[in-house]
Coordinates of N, CA and C in Angstrom, one line a residue:
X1 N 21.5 30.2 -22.0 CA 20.3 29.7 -21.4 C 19.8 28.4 -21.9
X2 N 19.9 28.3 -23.3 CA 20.0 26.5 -23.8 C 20.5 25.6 -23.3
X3 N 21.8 25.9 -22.6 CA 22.5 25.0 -21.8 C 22.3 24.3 -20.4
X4 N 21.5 25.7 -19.7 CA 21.0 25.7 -18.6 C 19.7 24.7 -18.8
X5 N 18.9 25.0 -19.9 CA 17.5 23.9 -19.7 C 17.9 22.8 -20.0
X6 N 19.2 22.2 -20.6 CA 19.1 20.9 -21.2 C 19.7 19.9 -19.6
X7 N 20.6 21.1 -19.1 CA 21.1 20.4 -17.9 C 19.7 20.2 -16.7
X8 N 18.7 21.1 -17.0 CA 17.8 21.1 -16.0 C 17.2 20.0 -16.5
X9 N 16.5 19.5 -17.8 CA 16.1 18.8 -18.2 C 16.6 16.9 -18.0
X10 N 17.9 17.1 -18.0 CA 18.7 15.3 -18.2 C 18.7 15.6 -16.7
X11 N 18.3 16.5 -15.4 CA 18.6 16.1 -14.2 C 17.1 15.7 -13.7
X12 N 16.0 16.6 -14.5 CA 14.8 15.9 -13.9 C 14.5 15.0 -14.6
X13 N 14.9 14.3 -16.2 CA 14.8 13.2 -16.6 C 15.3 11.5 -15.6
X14 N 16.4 12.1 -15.1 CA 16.8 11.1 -14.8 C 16.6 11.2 -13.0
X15 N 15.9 11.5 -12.5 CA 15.3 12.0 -11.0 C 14.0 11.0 -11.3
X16 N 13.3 11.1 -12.8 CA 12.0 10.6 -13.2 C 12.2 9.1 -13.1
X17 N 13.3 8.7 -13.6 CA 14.1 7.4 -14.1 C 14.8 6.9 -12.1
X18 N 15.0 7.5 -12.1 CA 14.8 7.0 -10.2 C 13.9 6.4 -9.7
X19 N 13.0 7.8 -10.0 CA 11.6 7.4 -8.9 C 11.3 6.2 -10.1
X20 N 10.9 6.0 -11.0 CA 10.3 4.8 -11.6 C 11.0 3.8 -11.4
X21 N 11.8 3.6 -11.0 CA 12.5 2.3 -10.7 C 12.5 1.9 -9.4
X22 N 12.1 2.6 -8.3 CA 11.8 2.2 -7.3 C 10.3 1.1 -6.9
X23 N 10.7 0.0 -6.2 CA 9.3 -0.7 -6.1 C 8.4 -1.1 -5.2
X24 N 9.1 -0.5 -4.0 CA 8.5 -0.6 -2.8 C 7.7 0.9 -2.6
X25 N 6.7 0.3 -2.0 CA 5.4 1.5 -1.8 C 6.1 2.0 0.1
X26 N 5.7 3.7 0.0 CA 5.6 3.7 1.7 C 4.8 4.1 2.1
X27 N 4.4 4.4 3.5 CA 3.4 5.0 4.0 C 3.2 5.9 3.6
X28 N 1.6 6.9 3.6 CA 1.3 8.1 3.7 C 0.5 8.2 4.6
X29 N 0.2 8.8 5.9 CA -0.2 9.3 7.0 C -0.3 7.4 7.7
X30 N 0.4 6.5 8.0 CA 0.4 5.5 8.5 C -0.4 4.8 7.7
X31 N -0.9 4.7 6.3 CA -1.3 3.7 5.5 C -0.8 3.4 4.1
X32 N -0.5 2.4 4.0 CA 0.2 2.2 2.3 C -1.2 1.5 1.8
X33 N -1.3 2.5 0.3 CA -2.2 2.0 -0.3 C -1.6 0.9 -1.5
X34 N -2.6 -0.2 -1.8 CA -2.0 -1.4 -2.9 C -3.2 -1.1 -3.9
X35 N -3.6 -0.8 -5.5 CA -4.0 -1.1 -6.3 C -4.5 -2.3 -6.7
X36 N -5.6 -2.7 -6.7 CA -5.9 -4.4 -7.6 C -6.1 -3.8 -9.4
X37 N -5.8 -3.3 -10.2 CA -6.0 -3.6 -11.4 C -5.4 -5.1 -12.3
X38 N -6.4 -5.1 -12.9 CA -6.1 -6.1 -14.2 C -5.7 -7.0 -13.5
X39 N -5.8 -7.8 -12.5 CA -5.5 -9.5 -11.5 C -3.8 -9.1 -10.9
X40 N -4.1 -7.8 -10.9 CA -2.6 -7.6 -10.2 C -2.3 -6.8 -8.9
X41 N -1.2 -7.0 -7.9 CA -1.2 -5.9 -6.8 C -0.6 -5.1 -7.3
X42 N -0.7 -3.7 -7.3 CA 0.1 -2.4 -7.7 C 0.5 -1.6 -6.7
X43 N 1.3 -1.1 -6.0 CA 3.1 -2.3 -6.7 C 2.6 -3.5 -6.0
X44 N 3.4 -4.7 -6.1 CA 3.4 -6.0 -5.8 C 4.4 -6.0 -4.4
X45 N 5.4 -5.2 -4.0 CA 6.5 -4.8 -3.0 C 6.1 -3.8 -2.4
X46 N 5.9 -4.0 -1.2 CA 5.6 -2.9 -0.1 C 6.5 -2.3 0.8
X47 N 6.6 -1.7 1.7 CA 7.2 -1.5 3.1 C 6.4 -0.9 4.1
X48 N 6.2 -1.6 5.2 CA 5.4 -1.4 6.0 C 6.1 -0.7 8.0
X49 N 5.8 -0.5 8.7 CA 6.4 -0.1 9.8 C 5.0 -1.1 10.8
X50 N 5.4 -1.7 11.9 CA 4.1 -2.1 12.8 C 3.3 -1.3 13.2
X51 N 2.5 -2.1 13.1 CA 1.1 -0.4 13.3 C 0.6 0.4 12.5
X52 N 1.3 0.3 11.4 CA 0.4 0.7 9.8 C -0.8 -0.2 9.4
X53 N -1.4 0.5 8.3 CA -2.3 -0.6 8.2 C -2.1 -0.2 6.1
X54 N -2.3 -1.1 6.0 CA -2.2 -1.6 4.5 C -3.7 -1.8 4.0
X55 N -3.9 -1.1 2.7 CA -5.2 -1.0 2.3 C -5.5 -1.3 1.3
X56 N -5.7 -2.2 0.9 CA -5.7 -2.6 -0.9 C -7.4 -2.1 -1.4
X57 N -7.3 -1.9 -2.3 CA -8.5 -0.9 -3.3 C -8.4 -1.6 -4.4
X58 N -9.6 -2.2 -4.4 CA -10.1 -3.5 -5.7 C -10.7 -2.7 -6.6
X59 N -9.8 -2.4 -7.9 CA -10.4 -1.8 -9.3 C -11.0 -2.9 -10.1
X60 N -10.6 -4.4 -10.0 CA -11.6 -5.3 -10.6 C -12.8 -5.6 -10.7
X61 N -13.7 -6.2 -11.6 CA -15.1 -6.3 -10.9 C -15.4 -8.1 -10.5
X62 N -14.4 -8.3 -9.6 CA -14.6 -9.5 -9.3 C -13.7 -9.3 -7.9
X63 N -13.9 -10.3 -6.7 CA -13.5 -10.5 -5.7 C -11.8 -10.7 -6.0
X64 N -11.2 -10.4 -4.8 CA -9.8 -10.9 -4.4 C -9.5 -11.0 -3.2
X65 N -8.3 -11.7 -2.9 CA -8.3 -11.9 -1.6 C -6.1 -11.7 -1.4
X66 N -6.3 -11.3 -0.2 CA -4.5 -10.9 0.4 C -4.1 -11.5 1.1
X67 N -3.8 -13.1 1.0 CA -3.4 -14.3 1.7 C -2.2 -14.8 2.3
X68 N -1.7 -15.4 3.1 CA -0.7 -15.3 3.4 C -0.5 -17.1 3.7
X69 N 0.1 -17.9 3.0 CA -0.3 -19.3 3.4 C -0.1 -19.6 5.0
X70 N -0.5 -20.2 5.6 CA -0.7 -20.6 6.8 C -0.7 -19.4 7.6
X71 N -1.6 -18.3 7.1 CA -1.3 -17.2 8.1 C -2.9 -16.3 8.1
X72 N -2.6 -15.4 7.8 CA -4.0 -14.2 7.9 C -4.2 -14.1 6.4
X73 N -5.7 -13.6 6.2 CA -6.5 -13.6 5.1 C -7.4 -12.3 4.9
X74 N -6.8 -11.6 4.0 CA -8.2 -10.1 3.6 C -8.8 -10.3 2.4
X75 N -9.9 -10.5 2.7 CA -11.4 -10.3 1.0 C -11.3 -8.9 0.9
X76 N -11.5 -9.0 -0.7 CA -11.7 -7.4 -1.0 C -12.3 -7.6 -2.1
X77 N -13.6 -7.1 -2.0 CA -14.5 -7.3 -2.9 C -14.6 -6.0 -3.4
X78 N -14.9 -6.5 -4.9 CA -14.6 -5.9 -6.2 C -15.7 -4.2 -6.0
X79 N -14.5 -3.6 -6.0 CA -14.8 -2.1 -6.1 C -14.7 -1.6 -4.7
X80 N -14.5 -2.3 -3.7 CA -14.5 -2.3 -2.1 C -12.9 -2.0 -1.4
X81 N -12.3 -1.5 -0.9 CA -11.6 -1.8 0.2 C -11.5 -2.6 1.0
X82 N -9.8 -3.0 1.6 CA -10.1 -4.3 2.8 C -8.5 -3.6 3.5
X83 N -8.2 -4.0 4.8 CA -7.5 -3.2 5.7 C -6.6 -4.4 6.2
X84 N -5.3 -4.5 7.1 CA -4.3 -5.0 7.4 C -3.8 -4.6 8.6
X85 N -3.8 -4.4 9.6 CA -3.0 -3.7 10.6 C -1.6 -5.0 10.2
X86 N -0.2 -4.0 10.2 CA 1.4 -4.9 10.2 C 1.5 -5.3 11.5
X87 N 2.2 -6.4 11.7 CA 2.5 -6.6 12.8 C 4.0 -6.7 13.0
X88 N 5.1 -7.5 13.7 CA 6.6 -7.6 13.8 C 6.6 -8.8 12.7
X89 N 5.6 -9.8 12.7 CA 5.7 -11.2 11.8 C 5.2 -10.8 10.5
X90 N 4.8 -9.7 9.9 CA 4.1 -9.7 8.4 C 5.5 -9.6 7.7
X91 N 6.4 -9.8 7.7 CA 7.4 -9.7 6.3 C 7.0 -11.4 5.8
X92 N 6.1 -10.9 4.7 CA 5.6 -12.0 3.8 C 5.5 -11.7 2.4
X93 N 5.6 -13.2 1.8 CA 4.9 -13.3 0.6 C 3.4 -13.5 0.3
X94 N 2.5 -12.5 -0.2 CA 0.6 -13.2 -0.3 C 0.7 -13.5 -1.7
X95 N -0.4 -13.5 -1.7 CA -1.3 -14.0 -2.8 C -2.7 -13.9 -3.1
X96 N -3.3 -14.0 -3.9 CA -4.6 -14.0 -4.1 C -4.9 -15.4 -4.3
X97 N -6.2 -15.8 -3.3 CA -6.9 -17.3 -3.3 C -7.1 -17.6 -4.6
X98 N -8.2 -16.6 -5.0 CA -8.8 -17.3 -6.2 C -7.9 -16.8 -7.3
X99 N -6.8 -16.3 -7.5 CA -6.4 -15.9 -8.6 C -4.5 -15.9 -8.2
X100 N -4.6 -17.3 -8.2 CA -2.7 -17.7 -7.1 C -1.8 -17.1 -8.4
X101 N -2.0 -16.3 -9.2 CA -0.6 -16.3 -10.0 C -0.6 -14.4 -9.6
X102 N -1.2 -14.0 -8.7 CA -1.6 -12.8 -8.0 C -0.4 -13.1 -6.7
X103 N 0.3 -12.3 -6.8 CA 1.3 -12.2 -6.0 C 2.2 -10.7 -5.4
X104 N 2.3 -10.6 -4.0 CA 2.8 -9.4 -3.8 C 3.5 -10.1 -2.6
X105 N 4.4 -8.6 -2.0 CA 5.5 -8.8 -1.0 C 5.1 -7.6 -0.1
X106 N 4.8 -8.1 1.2 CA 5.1 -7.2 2.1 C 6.8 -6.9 3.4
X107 N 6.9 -5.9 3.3 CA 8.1 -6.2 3.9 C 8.5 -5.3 5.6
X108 N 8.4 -5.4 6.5 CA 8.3 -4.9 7.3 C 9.4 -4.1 7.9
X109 N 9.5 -2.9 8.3 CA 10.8 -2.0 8.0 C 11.0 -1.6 9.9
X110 N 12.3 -1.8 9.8 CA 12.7 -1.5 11.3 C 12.3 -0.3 11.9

């Protein structure tokens, strides 16, 4: 029986060691949620499908923003929500305006 939990154990250890190393977020009911803690996107790597919409949820208590240089722009004021519909052109790099060392990847999935 010892043998049996250690093997059950190094199989869900390393199942755990999977999932954590994965970095791309996916949908759940057609929306991927992004985290703002601490001046950061959480995760920073997305995957998106067209027609999703992408939700980032500001835990900071200061403004941010989901930029895309020469492209589209979401405010998401601190403690607030802000929304994205994907389109076929969103495989991008953003950023946050006021805080450019804020950086994430959206990636748009066939």
């Amino acid at each position: 029986m010892t043998a049996c939990l250690l093997k059950r154990r190094q199989v869900l250890v390393a199942g755990a060691a999977v999932l954590a190393g994965t970095t791309l977020a996916r949908a759940h009911n057609g929306t991927v949620h992004v985290k703002i803690e601490k001046l950061a996107f959480q995760p920073a790597e997305i995957e998106a499908r067209v027609g999703e919409t992408i939700e980032w949820t500001n835990g900071d208590p200061f403004a941010h923003t989901a930029t895309v240089k020469g492209g589209w722009e979401v405010t998401i004021p601190p403690g607030k929500t802000a929304t994205h519909v994907v389109t076929a052109d969103d495989t991008v790099d953003y950023y946050c305006r006021f805080h450019p060392n804020m950086k994430g990847r959206i990636r748009v999935a066939a």
